[in-house]
Coordinates of C-alpha atoms in Angstrom, one line a residue:
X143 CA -24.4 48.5 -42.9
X144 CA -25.7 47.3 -46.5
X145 CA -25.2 43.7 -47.8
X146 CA -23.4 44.9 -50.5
X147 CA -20.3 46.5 -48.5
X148 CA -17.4 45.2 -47.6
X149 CA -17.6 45.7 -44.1
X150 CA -20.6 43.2 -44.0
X151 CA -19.1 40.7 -46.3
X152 CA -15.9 40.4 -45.3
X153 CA -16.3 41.4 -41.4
X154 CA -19.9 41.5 -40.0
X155 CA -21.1 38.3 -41.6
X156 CA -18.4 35.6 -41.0
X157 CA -17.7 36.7 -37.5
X158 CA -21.3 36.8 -36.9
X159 CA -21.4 33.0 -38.3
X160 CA -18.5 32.0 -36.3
X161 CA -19.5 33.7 -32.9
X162 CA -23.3 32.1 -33.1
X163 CA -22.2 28.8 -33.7
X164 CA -19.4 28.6 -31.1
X165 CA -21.0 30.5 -28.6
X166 CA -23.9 27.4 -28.9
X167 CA -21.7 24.9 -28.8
X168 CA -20.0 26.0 -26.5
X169 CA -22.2 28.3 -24.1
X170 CA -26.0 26.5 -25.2
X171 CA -28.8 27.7 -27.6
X172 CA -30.0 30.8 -25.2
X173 CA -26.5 32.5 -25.6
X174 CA -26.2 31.7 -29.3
X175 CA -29.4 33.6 -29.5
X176 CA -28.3 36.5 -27.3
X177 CA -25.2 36.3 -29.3
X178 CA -27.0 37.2 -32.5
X179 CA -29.5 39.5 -31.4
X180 CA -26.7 42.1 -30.2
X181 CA -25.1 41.2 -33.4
X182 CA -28.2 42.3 -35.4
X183 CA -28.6 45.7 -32.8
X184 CA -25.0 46.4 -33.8
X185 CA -25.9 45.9 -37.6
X186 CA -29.0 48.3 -37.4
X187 CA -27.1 50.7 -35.2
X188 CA -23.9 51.1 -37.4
X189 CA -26.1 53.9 -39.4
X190 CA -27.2 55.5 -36.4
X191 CA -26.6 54.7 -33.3
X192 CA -30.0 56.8 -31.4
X193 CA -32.1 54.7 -33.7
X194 CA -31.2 52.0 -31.2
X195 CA -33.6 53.7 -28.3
X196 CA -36.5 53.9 -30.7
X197 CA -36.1 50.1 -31.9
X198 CA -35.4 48.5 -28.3
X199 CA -38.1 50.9 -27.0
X200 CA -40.4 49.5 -29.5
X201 CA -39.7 46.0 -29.4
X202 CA -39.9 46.5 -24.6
X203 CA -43.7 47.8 -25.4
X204 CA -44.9 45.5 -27.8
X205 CA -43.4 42.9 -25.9
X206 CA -45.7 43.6 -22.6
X207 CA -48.4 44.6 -24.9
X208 CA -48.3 41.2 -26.4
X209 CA -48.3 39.1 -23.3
X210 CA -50.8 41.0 -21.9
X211 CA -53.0 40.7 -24.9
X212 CA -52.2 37.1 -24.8
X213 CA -53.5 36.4 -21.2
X214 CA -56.6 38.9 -21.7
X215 CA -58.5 38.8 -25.2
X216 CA -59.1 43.0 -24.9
X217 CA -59.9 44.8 -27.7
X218 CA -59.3 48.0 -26.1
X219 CA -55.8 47.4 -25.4
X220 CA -55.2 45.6 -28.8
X221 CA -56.6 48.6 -30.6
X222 CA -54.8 51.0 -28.0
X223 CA -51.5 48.9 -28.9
X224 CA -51.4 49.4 -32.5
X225 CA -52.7 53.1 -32.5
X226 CA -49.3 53.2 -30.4
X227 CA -47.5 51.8 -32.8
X228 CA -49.2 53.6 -35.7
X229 CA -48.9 56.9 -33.9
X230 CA -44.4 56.2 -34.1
X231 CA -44.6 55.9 -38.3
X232 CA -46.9 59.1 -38.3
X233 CA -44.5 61.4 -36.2
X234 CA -41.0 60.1 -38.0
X235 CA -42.8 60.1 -41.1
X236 CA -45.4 62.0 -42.0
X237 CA -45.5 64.6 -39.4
X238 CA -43.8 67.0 -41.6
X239 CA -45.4 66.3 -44.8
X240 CA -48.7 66.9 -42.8
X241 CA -47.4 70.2 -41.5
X242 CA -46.5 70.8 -44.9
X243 CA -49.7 70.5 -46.3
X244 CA -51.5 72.0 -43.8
X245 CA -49.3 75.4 -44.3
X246 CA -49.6 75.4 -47.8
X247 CA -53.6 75.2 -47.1
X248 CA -53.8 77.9 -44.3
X249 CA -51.1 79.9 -44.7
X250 CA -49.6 79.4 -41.3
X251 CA -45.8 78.3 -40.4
X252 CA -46.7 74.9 -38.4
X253 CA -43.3 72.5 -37.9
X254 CA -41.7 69.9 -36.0
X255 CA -38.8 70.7 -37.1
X256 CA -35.9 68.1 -38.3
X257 CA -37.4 64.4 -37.8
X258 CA -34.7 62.2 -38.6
X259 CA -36.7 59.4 -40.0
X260 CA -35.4 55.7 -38.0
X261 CA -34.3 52.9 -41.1
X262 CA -36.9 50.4 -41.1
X263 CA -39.3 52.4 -39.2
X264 CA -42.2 50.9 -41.4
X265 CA -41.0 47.4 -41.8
X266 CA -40.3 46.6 -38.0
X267 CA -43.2 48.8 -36.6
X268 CA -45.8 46.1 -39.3
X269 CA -44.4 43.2 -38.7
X270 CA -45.1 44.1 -34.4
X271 CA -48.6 44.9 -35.1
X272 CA -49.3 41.6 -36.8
X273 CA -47.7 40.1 -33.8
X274 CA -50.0 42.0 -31.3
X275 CA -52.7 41.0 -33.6
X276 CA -52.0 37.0 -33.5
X277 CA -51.4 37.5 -29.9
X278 CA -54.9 38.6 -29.5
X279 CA -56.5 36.1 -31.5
X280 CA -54.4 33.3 -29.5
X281 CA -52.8 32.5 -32.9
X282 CA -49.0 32.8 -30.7
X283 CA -47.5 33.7 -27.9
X284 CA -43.9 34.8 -26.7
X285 CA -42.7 34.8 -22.8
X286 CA -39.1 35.4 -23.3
X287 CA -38.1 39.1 -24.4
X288 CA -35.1 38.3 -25.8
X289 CA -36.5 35.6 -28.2
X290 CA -38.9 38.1 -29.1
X291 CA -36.0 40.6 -29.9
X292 CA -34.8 37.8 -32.4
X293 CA -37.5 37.8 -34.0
X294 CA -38.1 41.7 -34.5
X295 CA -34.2 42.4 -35.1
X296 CA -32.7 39.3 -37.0
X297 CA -30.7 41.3 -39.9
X298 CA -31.1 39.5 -43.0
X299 CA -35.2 41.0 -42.7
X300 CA -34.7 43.9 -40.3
X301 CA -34.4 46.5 -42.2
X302 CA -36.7 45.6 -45.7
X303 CA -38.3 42.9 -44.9
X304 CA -40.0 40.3 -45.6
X305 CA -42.5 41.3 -42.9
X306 CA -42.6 38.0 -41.1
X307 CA -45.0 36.6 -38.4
X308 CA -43.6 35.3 -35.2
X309 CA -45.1 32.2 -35.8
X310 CA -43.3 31.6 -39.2
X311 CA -39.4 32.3 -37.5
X312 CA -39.5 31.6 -34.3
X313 CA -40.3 28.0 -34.0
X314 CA -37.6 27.4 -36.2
X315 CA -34.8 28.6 -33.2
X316 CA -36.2 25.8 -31.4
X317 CA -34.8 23.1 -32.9
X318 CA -31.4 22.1 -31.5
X319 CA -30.0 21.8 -35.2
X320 CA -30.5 25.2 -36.1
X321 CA -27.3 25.7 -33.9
X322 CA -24.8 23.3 -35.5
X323 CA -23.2 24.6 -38.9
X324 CA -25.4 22.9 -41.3
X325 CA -22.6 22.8 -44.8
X326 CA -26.0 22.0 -47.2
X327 CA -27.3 25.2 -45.7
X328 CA -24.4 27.3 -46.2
X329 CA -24.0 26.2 -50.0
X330 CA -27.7 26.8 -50.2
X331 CA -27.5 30.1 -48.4
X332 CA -24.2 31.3 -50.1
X333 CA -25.5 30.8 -54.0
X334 CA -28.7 32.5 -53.1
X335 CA -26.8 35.6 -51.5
X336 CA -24.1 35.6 -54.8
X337 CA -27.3 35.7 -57.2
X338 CA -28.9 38.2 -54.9
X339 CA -25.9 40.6 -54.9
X340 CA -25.0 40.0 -58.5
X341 CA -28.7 41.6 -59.7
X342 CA -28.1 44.5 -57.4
X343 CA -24.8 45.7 -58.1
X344 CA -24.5 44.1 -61.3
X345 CA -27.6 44.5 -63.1
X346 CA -29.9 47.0 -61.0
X347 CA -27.0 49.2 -60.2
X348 CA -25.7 49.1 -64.0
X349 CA -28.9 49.9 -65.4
X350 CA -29.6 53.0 -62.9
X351 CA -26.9 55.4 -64.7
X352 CA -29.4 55.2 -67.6
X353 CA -33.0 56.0 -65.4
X354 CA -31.3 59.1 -62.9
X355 CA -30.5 61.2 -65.9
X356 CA -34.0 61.6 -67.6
X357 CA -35.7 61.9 -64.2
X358 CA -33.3 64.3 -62.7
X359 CA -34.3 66.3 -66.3
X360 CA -38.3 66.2 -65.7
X361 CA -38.2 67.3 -61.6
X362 CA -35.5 69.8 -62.6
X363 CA -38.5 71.4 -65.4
X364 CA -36.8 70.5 -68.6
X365 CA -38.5 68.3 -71.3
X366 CA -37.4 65.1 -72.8
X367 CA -38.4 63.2 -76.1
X368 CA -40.6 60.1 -76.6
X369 CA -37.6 57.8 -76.8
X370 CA -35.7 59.0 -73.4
X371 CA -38.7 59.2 -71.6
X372 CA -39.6 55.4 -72.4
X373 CA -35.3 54.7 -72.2
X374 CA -35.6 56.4 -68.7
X375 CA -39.1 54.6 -67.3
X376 CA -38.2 51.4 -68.0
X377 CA -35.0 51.4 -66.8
X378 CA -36.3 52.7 -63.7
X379 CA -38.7 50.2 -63.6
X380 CA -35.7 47.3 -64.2
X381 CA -33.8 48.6 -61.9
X382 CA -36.2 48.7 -59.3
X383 CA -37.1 45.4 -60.0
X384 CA -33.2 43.8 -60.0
X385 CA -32.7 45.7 -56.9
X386 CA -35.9 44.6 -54.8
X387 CA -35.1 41.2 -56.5
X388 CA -32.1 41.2 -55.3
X389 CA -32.2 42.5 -51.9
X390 CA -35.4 39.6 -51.4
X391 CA -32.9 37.3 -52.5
X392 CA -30.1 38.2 -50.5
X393 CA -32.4 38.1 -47.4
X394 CA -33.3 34.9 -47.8
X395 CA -29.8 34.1 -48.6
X396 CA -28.1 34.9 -45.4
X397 CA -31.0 33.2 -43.1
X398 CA -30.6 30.4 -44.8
X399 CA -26.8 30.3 -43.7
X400 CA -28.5 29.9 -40.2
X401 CA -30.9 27.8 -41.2
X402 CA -33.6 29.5 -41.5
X403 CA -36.5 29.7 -43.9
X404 CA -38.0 32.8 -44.6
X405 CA -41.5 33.5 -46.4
X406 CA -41.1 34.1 -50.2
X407 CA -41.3 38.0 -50.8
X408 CA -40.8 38.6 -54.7
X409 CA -42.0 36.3 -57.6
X410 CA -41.5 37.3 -60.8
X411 CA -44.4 40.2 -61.2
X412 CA -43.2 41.5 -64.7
X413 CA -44.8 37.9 -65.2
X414 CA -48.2 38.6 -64.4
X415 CA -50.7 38.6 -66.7
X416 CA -53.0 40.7 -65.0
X417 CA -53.0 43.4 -62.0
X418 CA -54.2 41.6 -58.9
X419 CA -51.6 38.6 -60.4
X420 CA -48.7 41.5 -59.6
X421 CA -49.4 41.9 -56.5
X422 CA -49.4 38.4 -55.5
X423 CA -46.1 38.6 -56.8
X424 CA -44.6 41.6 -55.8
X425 CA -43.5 42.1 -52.1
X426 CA -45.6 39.5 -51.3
X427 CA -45.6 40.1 -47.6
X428 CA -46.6 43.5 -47.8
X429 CA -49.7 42.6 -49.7
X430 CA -50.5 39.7 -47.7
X431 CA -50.4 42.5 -44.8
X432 CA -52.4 44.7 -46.3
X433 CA -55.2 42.3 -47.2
X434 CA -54.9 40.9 -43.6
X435 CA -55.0 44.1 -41.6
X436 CA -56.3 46.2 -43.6
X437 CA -58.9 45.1 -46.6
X438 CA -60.3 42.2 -44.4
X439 CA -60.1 44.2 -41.7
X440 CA -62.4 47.1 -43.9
X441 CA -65.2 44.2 -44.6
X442 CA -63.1 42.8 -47.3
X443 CA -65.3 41.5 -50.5
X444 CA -68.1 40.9 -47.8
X445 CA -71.0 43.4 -48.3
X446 CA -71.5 43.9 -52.2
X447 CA -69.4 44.9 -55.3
X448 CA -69.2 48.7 -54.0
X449 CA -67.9 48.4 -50.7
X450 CA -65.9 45.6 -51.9
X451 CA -64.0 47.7 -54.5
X452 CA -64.1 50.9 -52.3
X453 CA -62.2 48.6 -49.5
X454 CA -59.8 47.7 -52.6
X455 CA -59.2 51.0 -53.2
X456 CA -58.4 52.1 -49.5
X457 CA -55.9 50.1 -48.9
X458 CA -53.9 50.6 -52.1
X459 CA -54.5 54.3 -51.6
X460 CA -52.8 53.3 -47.8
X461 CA -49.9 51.0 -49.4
X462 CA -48.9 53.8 -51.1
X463 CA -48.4 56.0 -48.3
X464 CA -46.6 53.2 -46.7
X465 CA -44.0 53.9 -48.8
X466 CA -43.3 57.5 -48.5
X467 CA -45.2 60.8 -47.2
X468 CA -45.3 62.3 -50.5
X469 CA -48.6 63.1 -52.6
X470 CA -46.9 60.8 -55.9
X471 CA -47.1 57.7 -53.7
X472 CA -50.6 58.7 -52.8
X473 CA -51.1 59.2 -56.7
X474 CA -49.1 56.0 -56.9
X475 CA -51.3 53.8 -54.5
X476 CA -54.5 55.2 -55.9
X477 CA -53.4 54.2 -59.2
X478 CA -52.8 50.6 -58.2
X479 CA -55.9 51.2 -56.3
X480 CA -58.0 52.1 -59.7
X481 CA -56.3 49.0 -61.6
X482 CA -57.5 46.3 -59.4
X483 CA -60.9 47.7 -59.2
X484 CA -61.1 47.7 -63.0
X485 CA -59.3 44.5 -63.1
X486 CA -62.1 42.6 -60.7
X487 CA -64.9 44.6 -62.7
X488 CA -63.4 43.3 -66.1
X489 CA -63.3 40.0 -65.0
X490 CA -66.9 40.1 -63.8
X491 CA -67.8 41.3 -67.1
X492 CA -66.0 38.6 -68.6
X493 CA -68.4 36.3 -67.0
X494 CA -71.2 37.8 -68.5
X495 CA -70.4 38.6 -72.0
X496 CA -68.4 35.8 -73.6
X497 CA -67.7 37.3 -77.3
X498 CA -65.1 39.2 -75.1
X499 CA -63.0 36.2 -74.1
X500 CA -60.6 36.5 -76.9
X501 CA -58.9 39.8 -74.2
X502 CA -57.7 36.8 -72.3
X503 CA -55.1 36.2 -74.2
X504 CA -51.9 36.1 -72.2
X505 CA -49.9 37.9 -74.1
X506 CA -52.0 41.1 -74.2
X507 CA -52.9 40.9 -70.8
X508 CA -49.2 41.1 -70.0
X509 CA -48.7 43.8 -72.1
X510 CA -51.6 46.1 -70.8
X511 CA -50.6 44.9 -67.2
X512 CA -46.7 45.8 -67.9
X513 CA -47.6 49.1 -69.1
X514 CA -49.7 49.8 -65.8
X515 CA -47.4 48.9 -63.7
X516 CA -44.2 50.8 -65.7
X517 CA -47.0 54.2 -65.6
X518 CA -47.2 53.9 -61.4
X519 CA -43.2 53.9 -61.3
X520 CA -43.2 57.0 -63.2
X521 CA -44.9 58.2 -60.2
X522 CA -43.0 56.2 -57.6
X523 CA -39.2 57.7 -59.1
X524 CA -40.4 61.1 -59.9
X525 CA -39.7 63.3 -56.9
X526 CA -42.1 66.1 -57.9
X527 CA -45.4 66.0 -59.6
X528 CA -44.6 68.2 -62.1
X529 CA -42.3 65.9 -63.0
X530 CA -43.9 62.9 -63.5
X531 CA -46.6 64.2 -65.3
X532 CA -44.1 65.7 -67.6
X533 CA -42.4 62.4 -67.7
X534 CA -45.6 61.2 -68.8
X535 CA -46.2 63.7 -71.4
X536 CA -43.1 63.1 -73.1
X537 CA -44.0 58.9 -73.0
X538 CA -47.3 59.9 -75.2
X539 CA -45.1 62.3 -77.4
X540 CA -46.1 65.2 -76.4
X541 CA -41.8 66.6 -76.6
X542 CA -41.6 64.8 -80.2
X543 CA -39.4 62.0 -81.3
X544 CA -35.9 62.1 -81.2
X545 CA -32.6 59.7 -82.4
X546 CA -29.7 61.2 -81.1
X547 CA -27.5 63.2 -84.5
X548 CA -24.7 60.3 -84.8
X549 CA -27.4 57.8 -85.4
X550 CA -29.4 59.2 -87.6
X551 CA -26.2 60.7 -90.1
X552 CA -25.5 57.1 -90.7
X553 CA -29.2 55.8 -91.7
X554 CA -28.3 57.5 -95.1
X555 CA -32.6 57.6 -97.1
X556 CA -33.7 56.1 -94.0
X557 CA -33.1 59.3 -92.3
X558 CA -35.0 61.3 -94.4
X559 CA -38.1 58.4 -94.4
X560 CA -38.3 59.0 -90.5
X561 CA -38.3 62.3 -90.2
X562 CA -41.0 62.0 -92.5
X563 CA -43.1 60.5 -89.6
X564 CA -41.9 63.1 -87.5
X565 CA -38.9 61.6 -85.8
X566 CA -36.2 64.4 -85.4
X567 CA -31.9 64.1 -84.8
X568 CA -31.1 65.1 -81.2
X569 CA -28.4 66.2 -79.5
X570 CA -28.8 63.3 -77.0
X571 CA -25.5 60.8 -77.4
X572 CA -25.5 58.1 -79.8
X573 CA -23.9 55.9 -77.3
X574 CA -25.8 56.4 -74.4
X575 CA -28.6 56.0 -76.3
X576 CA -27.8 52.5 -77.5
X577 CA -26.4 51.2 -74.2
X578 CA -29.8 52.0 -72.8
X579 CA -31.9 50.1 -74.8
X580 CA -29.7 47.3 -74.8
X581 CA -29.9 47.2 -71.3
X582 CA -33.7 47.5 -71.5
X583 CA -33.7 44.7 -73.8
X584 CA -31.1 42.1 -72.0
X585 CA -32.7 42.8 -68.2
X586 CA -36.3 42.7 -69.9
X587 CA -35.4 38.6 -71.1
X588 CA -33.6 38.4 -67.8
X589 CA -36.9 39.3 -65.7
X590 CA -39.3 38.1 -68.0
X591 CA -37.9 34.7 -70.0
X592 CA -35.7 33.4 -66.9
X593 CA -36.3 31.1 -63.8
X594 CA -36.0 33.0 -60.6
X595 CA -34.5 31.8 -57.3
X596 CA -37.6 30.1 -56.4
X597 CA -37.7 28.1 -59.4
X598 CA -34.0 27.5 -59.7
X599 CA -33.8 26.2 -55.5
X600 CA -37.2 24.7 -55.9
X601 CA -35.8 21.3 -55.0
X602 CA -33.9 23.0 -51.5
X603 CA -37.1 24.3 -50.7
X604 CA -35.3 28.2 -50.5
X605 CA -38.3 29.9 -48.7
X606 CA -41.9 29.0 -46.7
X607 CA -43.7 29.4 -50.1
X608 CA -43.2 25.9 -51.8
X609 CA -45.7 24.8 -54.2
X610 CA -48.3 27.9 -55.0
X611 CA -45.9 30.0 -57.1
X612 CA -43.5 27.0 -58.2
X613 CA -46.0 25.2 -60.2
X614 CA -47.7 28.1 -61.8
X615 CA -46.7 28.2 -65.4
X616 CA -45.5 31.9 -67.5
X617 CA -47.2 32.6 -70.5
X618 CA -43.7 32.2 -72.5
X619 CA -44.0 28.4 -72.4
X620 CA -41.1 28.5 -75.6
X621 CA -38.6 30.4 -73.8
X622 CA -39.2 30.1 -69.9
X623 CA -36.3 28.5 -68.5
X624 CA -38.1 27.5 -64.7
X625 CA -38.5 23.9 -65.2
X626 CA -35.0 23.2 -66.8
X627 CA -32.8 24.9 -64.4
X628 CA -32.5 23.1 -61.2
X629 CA -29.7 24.4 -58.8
X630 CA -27.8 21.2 -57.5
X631 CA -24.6 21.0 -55.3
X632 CA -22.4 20.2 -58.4
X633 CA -19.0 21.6 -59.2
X634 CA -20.8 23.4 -62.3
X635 CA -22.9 25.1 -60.2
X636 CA -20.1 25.9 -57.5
X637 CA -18.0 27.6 -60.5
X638 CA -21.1 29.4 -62.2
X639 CA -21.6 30.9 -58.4
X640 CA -18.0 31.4 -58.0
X641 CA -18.3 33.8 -60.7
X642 CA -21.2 35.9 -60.3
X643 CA -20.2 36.4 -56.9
X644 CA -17.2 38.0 -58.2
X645 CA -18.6 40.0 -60.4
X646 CA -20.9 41.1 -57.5
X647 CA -18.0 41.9 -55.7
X648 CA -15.6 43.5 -58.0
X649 CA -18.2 46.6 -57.8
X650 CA -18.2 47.1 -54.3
X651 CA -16.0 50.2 -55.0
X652 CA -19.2 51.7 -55.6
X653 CA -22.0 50.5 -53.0
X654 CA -25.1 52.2 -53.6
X655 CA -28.1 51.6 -51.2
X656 CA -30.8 49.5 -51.5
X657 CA -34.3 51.3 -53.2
X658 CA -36.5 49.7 -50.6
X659 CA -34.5 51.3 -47.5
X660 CA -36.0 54.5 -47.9
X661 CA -39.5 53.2 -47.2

C-alpha cells in the first residue's frame, strides 16, 4: 500500500486513526498499541502477504536476541545476532547477483533460483541491528514483544525509513497523551503529509516523464546529444530528490497525526556546499548508521590520515551496496567514497596553503559539489553500465550538440551562428525539449532557493532534529526564503494546504511507487 493511493488515504489511514484512538479510550493504551501494530502488519502485508513470516520472524529473534544481550554484555552473541541478521539481506538480496558474478567468472551455472526480494528488507533488518547494538551497550532495553513490534512495524517508517533507534520512538508511546486525538497535531501532521504528497506526485512524478526517456535510450545502446543527456540527468536527479523529499516528509507527516516525532531524514542536500555537507543532509539516518556501525566501527578517523580515508571509503563503497546488488551502485558508492576522501584531503590542504582560500567560495563549491553528486545518479538510474557511461559520454559531448529542428527554423542568423560552434538541429521535439528545461529550471529554485519543511514547521518542532540544521544558513542569503516562511495555524495556511493537497490528489489516477522502495 503506497501513501499516495487511494486505498491508504481514504480507507487505511482514517480508520487506522479512528480505531487507535477509540480502542484507547475505550480498551487502555496496551490495546491501542496492539491495535496499530496489526494495523501496520496489514499495511506491509497488503503487497505480499508471505513477507509477513519473514518480518514477524525477524522482529521474534531479535527480540530474544535483544533481551538476552541486555541481561548478558556477550560479544559473541551480539556479533552472532547481527551476522544473522546480515546473513537475511544477503540471501534476498544479493544471493543472485553473487551467483551471477561468480558464473560469469568460472563459467559454471550456480543459482538460487527466483528470490523474491521482501519490501523494506534493508530498512527494517538496520534499524534491528542498531537495536541489538544499544542493547548490548545498555543504551535500552525492551521487555514486551509487542511494544517492540511497534517499534520495528509502525508504517509511516516501515518500509523507507527513517531508520529510527528504539530509544528515539518508543518512549514517546508512554505518555498517556499520545492516546487522546491531539487537533494541533493533526493540523501539524495533515499540512506536512499534503506538502509531502504534493512533491511526489506533483513535482517528482511530473518531472519523471522527462528523465525515463533518455535513460531507457542509453541502457537500450542508442546515443543521445549533450543537451538530452544533461535534460535527462538532472531531471533524474530532481526527481529523485522531490520524491525522497517527499516520501521523508510524508513519513513524518502521518506520525505526527499520532503524535509522534520522528528523526529528521532529508535537509536540503542540493544545498550543500561541499560533499561530506550532502551527506549530512541526505537520508540523514542512513549516514548517521553508517558512521555508527560501520566507519567508527572500522577505527573511524582514529589511526592516521590513511586508514582514516580508507575506512571513509569502505563504508561508502558498502552504502552503495545497501542500495541495490548491482555493480553501478558499487560504482556509485565508490564514487561518493572517492569525493569525501578528496573533500577531507582538500580541506587539509586548505589549512596549509592559504593563497588557496579564495576555492571557498560558496558558490563554486556548490557548483562543483552539485555536479558530483548529479555524476553518481547517472550511475544510480542507469540500469546497465554501458549505459551510464554512455550517458556520461554524451554529458561531455561526445554525441554532439543538438536543438531539436522546430527550434532552431525560428532562430532565423542565429541558427547559422550556432551551428557555427557546432550545435546541430535534431529530430528531438521542440516541445518536449522546452517543457524539460523548464522543469529543470522551476524544481531547481524549488530545491535550491526555498525553505523546506524543517524550516517552514520550525516553530512545531516537526521532527527530533531541532536546532543543528534550522539555524544553518544557505549560501543564497538574497533569495532563501527559510527565515520568512513560518507555517502557523492560520486560515491562509489552512487554504494554501487545502490546495496542494488537492493537487496531490487529483493525480492519484496515476500512483507511481516511491524510488526509495526498491532499496
Amino acid at each position: 500500500m503506497l501513501f499516495n493511493s487511494i486505498e491508504f488515504i481514504f480507507f487505511f489511514l482514517p480508520i487506522t486513526l479512528f480505531v487507535f484512538f477509540a480502542v484507547a479510550k475505550y480498551k487502555g493504551n496496551e490495546a491501542a498499541i496492539f491495535a496499530l501494530v496489526a494495523a501496520s502488519l496489514f499495511f506491509y502485508g497488503w503487497w505480499n502477504p508471505s513477507y509477513l513470516i519473514i518480518l514477524i520472524g525477524s522482529m521474534l529473534v531479535n527480540y530474544k536476541l535483544g533481551g538476552l544481550l541486555n541481561k548478558n554484555k556477550n560479544k559473541s552473541l551480539l556479533i552472532f545476532g547481527i551476522s544473522l541478521n546480515l546473513a537475511l539481506i544477503i540471501y534476498y538480496k544479493y544471493a543472485g547477483f553473487m551467483a551471477n558474478n561468480w558464473n560469469f567468472l568460472t563459467g559454471s551455472s550456480l543459482s538460487f533460483g527466483e528470490i523474491l526480494l521482501p519490501l523494506a528488507i534493508s530498512f527494517f533488518t538496520f534499524q534491528q541491528i542498531a537495536y541489538l547494538v544499544d542493547s548490548y551497550k545498555g543504551i535500552t532495553s525492551e521487555y514486551k514483544f509487542l511494544h517492540y513490534a511497534l517499534f520495528v512495524s509502525f508504517f509511516p517508517q516501515l518500509i523507507a525509513g527513517p531508520i529510527v533507534h528504539h530509544k528515539q520512538m518508543l518512549p514517546q508511546f508512554s505518555s498517556n497523551t499520545r492516546y487522546q486525538l491531539n487537533t494541533n497535531h493533526l493540523k501539524i501532521g495533515l499540512s506536512i503529509f499534503a506538502i509531502g504528497l504534493f512533491k511526489k506526485t506533483v513535482l517528482a512524478d511530473g518531472v519523471a516523464v522527462y528523465a525515463t526517456p533518455v535513460f531507457t535510450m542509453v541502457d537500450s545502446g542508442q546515443d543521445v546529444d549533450m543537451l538530452s543527456a544533461w535534460g535527462g540527468a538532472l531531471a533524474y536527479t530532481l526527481q529523485l530528490y522531490f520524491d525522497f523529499s517527499g516520501y521523508s516528509d510524508m513519513a513524518i507527516g502521518l506520525a505526527r497525526i499520532f503524535g509522534i516525532v520522528l528523526p529528521l531524514n532529508f535537509y536540503s542536500p542540493y544545498k550543500a556546499t561541499s560533499i561530506s555537507e550532502f551527506w549530512r543532509r541526505w537520508h540523514i539516518t542512513l549516514s548517521t548508521f553508517l558512521r555508527d556501525y560501520i566507519y567508527i566501527a572500522l577505527g573511524g578517523n582514529r589511526n592516521g590520515k590513511i586508514k582514516r580515508y580508507t575506512n571513509l571509503f569502505i563504508t561508502m563503497l558498502l552504502g552503495g551496496l545497501w542500495h541495490g546488488a548491482g555493480w553501478n551502485f558499487i560504482i556509485w558508492g565508490a564514487l561518493h567514497g572517492s569525493y569525501l576522501i578528496v573533500n577531507h584531503g582538500w580541506r587539509s590542504l586548505l589549512q596549509r596553503v592559504p593563497f588557496l582560500g579564495f576555492t571557498r567560495i560558496k558558490t563554486l563549491s556548490w557548483l562543483i559539489t552539485f555536479l558530483a553528486v548529479v555524476v553518481g545518479w547517472v550511475f544510480f538510474r542507469a540500469t546497465t553500465l554501458d549505459g551510464a557511461l554512455s550517458m556520461l559520454a554524451s554529458m561531455v559531448g561526445a554525441n554532439g550538440i543538438e536543438l531539436p529542428n522546430a527550434i532552431m527554423s525560428r532562430l532565423g542568423g542565429a541558427a547559422e551562428l550556432l551551428q557555427g560552434f557546432g550545435i546541430q538541429a535534431g529530430n528531438t521535439g521542440g516541445s518536449a525539449f522546452i517543457l524539460t528545461w523548464i522543469w529543470i529550471i522551476c524544481l531547481m529554485f524549488i530545491a535550491i532557493c526555498m525553505p523546506n519543511v524543517q524550516d517552514i514547521f520550525a516553530k512545531a518542532k516537526p521532527s527530533l532534529s531541532q536546532q543543528h540544521f534550522v539555524t544553518s544558513d544557505t549560501f543564497w542569503p538574497l533569495l532563501s526564503l527559510a527565515r520568512k516562511v513560518s507555517w502557523a495555524d492560520t486560515t491562509r495556511w489552512a487554504l494554501f494546504i487545502g490546495i496542494i493537497l488537492a493537487l496531490g490528489l487529483l493525480t492519484l489516477n496515476q500512483v507511481s511507487e516511491f524510488l526509495y522502495f526498491q532499496f
